[in-house]
Tab-separated table of C-alpha atoms in Angstrom:
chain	number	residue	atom	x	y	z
U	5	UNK	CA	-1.176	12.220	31.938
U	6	UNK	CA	-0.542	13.752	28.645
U	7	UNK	CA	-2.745	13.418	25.608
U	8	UNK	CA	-0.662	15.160	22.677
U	9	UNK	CA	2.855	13.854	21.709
U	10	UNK	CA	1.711	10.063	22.084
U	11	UNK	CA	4.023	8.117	19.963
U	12	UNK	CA	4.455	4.882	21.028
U	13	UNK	CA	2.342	1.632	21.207
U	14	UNK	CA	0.881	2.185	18.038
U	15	UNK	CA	-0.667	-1.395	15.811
U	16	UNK	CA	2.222	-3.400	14.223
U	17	UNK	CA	0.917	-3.093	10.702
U	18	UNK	CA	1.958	0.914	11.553
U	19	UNK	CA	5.181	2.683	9.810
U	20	UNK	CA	6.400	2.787	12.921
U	21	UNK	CA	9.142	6.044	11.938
U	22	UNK	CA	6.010	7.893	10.748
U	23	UNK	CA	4.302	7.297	14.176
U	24	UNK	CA	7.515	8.080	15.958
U	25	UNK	CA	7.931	11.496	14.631
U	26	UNK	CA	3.603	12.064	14.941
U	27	UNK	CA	4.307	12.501	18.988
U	28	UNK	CA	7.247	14.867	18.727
U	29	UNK	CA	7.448	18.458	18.663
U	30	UNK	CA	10.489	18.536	16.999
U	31	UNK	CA	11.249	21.952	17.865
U	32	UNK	CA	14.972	22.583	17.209
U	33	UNK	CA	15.224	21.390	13.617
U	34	UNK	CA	11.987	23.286	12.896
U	35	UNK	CA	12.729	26.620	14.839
U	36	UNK	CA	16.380	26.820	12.760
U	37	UNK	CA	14.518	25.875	9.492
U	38	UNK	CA	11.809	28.217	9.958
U	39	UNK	CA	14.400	31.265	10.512
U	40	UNK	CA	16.948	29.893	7.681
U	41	UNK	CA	13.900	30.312	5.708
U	42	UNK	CA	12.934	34.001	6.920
U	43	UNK	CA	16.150	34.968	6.210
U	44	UNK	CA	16.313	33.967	2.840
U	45	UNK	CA	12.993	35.537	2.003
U	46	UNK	CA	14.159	38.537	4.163
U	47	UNK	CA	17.057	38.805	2.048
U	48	UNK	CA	15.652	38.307	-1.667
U	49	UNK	CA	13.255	41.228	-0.589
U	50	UNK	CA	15.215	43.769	1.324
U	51	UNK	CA	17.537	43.770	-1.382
U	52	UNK	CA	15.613	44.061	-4.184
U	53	UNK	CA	13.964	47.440	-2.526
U	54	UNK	CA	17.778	48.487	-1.961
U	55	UNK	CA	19.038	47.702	-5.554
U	56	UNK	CA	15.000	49.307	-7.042
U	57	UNK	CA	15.928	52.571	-4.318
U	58	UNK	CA	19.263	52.743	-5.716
U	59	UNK	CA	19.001	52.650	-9.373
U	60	UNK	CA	15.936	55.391	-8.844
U	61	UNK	CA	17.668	58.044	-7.108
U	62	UNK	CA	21.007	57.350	-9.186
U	63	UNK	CA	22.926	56.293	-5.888
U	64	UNK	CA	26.107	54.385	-6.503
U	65	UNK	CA	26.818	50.434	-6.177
U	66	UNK	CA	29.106	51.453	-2.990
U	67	UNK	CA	25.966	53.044	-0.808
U	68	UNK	CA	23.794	50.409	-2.193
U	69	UNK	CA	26.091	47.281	-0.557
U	70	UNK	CA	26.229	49.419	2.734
U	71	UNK	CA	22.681	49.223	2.896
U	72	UNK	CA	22.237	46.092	1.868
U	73	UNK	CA	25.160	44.925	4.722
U	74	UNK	CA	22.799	47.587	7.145
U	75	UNK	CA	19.839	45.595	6.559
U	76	UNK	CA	21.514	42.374	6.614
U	77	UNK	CA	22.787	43.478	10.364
U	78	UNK	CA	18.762	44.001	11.078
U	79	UNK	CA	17.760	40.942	9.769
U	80	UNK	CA	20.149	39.088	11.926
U	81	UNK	CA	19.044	39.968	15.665
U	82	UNK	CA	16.728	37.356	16.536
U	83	UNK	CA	13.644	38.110	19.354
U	84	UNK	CA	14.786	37.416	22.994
U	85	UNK	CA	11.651	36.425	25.565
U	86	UNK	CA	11.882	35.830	28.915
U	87	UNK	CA	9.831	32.807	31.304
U	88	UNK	CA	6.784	34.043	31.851
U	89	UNK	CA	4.154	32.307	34.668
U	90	UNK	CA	0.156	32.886	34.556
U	91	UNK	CA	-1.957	31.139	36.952
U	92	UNK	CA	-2.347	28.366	34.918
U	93	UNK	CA	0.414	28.756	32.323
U	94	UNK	CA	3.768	28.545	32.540
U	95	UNK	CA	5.925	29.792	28.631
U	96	UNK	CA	9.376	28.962	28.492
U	97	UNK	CA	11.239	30.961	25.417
U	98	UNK	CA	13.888	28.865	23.546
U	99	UNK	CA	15.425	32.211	22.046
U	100	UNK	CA	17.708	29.855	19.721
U	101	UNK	CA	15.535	27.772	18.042
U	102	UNK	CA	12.597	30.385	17.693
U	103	UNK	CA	10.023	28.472	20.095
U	104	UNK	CA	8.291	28.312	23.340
U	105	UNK	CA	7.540	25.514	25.516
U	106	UNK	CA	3.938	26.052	26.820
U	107	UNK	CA	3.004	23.984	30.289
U	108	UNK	CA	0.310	23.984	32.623
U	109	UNK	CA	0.099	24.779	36.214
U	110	UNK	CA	0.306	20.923	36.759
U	111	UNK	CA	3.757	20.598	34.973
U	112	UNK	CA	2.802	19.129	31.634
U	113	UNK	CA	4.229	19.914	28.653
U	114	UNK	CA	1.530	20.564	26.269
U	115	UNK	CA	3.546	21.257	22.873
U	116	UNK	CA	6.315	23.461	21.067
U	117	UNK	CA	4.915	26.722	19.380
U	118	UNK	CA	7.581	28.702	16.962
U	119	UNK	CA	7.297	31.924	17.317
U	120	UNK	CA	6.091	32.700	13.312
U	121	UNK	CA	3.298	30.338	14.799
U	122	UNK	CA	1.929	32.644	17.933
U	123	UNK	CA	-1.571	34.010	16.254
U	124	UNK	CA	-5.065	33.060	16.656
U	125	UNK	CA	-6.500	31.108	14.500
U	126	UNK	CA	-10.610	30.954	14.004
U	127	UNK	CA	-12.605	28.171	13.026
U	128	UNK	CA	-15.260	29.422	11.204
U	129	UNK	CA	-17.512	26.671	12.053
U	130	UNK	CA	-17.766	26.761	15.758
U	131	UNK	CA	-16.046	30.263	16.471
U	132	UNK	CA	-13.037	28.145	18.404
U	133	UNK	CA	-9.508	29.870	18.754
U	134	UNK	CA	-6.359	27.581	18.354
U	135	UNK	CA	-2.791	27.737	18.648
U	136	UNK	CA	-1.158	25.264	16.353
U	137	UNK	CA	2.315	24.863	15.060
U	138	UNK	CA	3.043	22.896	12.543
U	139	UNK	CA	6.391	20.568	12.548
U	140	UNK	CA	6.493	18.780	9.391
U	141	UNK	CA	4.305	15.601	8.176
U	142	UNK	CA	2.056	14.518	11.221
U	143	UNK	CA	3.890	16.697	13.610
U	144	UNK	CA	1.990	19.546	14.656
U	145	UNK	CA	1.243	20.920	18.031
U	146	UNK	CA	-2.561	22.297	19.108
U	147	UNK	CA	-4.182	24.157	22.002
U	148	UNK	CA	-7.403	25.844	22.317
U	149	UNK	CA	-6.544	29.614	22.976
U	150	UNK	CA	-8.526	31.098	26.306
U	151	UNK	CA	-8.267	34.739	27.137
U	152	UNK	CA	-5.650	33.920	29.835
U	153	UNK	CA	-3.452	31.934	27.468
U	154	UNK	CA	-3.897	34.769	24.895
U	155	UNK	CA	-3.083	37.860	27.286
U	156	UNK	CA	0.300	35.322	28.694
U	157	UNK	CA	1.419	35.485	24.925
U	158	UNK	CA	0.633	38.764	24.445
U	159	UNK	CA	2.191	39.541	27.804
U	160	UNK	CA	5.643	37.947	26.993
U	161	UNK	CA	6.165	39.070	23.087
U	162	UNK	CA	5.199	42.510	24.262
U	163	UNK	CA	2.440	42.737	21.702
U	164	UNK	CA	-1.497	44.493	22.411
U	165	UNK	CA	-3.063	41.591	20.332
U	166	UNK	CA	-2.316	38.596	18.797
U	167	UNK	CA	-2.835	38.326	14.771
U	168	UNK	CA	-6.101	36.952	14.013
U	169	UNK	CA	-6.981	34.553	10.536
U	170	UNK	CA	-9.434	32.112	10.394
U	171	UNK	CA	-7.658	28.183	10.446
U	172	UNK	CA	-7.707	26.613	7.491
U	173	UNK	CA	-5.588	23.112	6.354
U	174	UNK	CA	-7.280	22.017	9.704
U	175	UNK	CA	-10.988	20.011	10.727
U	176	UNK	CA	-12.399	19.955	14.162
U	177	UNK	CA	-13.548	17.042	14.699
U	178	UNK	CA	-15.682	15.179	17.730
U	179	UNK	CA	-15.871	11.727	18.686
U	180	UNK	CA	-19.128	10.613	19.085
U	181	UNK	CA	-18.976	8.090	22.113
U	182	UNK	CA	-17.107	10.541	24.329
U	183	UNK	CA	-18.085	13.722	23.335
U	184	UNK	CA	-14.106	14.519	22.737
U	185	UNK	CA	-12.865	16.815	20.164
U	186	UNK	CA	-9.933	16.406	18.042
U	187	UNK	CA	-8.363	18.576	15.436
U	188	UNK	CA	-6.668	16.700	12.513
U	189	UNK	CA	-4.579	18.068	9.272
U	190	UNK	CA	-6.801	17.576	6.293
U	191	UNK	CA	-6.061	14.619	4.265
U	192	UNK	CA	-3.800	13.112	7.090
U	193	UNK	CA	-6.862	11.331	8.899
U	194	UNK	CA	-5.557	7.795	8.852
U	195	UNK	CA	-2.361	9.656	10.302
U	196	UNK	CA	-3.604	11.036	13.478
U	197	UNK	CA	-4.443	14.145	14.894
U	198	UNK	CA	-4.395	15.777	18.363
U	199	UNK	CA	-7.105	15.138	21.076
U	200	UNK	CA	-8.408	18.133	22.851
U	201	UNK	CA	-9.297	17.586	26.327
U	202	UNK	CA	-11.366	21.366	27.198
U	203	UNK	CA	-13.206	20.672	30.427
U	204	UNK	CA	-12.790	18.342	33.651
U	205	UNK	CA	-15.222	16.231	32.113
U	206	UNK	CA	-13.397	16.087	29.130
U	207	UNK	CA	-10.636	14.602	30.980
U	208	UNK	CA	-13.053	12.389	33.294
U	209	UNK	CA	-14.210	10.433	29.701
U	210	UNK	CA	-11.101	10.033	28.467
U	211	UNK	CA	-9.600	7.799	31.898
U	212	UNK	CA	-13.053	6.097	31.571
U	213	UNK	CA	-12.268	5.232	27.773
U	214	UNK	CA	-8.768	4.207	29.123
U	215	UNK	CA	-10.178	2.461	31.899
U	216	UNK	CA	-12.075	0.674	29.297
U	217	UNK	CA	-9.264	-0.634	27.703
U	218	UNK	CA	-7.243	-1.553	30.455
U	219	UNK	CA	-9.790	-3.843	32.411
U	220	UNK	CA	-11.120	-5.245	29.773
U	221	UNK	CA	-7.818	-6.453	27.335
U	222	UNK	CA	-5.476	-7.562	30.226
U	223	UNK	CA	-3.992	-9.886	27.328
U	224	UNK	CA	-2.817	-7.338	25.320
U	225	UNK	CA	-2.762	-3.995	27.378
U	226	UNK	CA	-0.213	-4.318	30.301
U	227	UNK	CA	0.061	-0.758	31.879
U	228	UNK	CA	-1.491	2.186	31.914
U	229	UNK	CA	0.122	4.434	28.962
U	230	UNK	CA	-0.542	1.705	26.813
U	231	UNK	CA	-4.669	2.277	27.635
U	232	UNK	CA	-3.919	6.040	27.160
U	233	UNK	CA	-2.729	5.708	23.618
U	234	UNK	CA	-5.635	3.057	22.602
U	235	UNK	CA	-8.045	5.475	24.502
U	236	UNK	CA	-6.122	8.495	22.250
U	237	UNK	CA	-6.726	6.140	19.110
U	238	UNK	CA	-10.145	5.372	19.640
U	239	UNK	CA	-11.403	8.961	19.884
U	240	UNK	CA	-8.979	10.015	16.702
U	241	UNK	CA	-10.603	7.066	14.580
U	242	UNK	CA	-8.052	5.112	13.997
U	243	UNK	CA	-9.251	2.318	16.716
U	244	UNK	CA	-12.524	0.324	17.517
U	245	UNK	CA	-12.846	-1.211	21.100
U	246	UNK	CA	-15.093	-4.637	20.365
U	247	UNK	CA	-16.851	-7.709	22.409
U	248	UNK	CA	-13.645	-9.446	22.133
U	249	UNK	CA	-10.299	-7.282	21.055
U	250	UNK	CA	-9.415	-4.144	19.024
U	251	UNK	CA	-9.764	-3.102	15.591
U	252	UNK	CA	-6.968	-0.156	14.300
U	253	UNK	CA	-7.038	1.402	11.231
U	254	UNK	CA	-4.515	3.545	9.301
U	255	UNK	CA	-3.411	5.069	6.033
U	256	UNK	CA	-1.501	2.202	5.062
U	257	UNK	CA	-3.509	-0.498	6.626
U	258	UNK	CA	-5.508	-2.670	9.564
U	259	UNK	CA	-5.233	-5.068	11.916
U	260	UNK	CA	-7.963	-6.927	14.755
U	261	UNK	CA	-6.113	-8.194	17.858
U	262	UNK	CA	-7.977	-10.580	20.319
U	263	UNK	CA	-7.572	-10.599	23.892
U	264	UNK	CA	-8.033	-14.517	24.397
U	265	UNK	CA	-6.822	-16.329	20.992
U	266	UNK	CA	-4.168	-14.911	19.279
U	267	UNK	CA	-5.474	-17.119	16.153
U	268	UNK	CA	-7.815	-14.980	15.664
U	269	UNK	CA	-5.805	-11.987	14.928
U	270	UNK	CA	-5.474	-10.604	11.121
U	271	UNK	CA	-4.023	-7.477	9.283
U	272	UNK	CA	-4.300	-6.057	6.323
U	273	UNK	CA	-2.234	-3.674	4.522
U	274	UNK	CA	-3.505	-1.336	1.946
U	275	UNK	CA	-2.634	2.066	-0.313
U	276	UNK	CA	-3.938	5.206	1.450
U	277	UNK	CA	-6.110	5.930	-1.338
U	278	UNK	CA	-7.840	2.320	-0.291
U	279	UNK	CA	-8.036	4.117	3.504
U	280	UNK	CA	-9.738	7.052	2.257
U	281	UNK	CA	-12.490	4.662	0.715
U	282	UNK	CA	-12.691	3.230	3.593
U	283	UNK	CA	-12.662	6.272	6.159
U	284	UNK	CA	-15.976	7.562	4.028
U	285	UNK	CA	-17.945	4.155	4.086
U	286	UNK	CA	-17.533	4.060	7.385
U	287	UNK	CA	-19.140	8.211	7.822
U	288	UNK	CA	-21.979	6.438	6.919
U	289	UNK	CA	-22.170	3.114	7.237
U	290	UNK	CA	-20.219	2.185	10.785
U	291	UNK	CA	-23.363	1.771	12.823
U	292	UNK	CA	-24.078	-1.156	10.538
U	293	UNK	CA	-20.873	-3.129	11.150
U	294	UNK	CA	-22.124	-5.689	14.259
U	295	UNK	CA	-19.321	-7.925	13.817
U	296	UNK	CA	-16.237	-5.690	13.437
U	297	UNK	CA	-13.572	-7.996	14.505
U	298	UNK	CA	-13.996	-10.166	12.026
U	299	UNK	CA	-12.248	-10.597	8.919
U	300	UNK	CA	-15.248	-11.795	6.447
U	301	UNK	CA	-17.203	-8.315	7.633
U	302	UNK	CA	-14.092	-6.332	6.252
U	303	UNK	CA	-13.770	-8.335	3.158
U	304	UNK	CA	-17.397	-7.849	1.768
U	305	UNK	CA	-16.376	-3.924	2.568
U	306	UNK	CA	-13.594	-3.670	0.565
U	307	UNK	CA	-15.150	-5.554	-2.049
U	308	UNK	CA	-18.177	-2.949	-1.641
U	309	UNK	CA	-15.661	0.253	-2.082
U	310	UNK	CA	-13.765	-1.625	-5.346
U	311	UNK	CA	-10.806	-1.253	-3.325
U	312	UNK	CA	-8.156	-4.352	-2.915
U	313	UNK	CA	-6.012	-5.410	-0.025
U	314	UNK	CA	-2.852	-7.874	0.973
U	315	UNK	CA	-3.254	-10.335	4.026
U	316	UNK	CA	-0.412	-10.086	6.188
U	317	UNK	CA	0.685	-13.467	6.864
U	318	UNK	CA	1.946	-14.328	10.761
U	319	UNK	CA	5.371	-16.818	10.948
U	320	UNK	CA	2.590	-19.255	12.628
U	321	UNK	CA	0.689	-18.939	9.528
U	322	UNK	CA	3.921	-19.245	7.419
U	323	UNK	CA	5.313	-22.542	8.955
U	324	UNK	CA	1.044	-24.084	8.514
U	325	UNK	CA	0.665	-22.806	4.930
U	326	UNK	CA	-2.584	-21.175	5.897
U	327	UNK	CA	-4.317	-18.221	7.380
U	328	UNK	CA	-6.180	-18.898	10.589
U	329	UNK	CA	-9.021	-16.667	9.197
């Protein structure tokens, strides 16, 4: 079972490229962008010390190209690691696109960390370490750092410590049913985020949440990974097990589905600044909601935020000229 890099089996009302991409690590594209970019920076700086160094001293244009072409030759050699195994760890250097592939002793991948991206970084809050590397929009990768993850990485860059700053752009997060935390970007909540399972019983009430979804939506959850995403969902925010079906939310939108009559089904799509409206009512005001799954309940909220909405229509609903609900 693997909890980060979900990306399928997401709501239908979803952009379903955006949710793609959330899951992958996509570690080649970002590992050669990330070095392009280091070299460019690398070679505005370098030789503007050169050309400064030159013009002091009185050196000549020739001597200040072959150091220039000298530093250039520095800039160029990029950092070679080597597979490296702890007794839980297992890092696997992609020397070419700048990254390693961290897995644990069970197999599992659990993400893609560039190498400009191996440092610790703090949350103030709760004194939590994390390794995260960032891929683009909703792509990032996350792992708490422990001290035998931290010495591995120190181990296999051939470094005494790892750089320390405290983690900022990010919120730790925990679901209050489970327990679970999850880190998410800030202002990419109705985008996802990336559940942290820390502790056997972390793990033990996340297959129960799963469990919860598979035994009790047969209609509309078939297999197993399909419970693991919902249960991934649910503990994120973005979905609401009920008596009858499940409620998902997102930045663009939200949708009920019902387990025994599809008629009852309705989505909603809506401008992200209409999610963020709704993502604070509900900090305060989601213990009040008894009757989640139904559309009327979400109608007086949006007409409590000021915030408006379009009804997705079904081709049933099409063909009948109205909505079921």
């Amino acid at each position: 079972m693997s909890v980060n890099g979900i990306g399928a089996g997401y709501p239908a009302w979803c952009d379903n490229a955006d949710f793609a991409s959330a899951g992958k690590a996509q570690r080649h594209g970002s590992g050669t962008d990330f070095a392009g970019r280091m070299a460019d920076t690398d070679a505005v700086g370098n030789g503007s010390h050169v050309r400064n160094s030159a013009k002091a001293a009185g050196q000549t244009l020739v001597l200040d190209a072959y150091r220039a072409s000298a530093a250039s030759g520095v800039r160029n050699v990029k950092p070679a690691y080597d597979t490296y195994e702890s007794e839980n760890y297992r890092i696997v250097p992609d020397n070419e696109a700048g990254c390693f592939d961290i897995y644990n002793k069970q197999g599992e991948r659990l993400g893609a960390f560039d190498y400009s991206d191996i440092k610790v970084r703090q949350d103030s809050q709760t004194g939590k370490q994390f390794l995260i590397s960032e891929h683009g929009t909703m792509s990032y990768d996350v792992m708490v750092l422990d001290g035998e993850l931290k010495d591995a990485l120190q181990d296999v860059m051939g470094v005494e410590s790892l750089e320390t700053e405290e983690m900022s752009g990010f919120t730790l997060s925990t679901h209050s049913g489970t327990g679970i935390q999850y880190l998410v970007r800030d202002g990419e909540e109705g985008r996802g985020g990336k559940v942290l399972l820390q502790s056997g019983a972390d793990r033990e009430r996340y297959e129960a949440l799963a469990e919860t979804y598979f035994n009790k939506y047969p209609n509309l959850i078939h297999d197993k990974n399909a419970a693991y995403i919902w249960a991934d969902l649910e503990i994120k925010g973005l979905a609401q097990h009920t008596k009858d079906g499940i409620v998902s939310t997102g930045f663009n939108g939200m949708s009920y589905n019902d387990n025994a009559d599809y008629k009852d089904n309705w989505s909603v799509l809506f401008s992200e600044n209409t999610y963020k409206a709704v993502f604070d009512w509900l900090q305060n005001n989601r213990g009040s909601i008894e009757e989640m799954q139904k559309f009327a309940t979400w109608q007086d909220v949006f007409k409590n935020i000021g915030s408006r909405y379009d009804r997705i229509w079904s081709d049933e609903e099409e063909k009948q000229g109205y909505l079921n609900n």
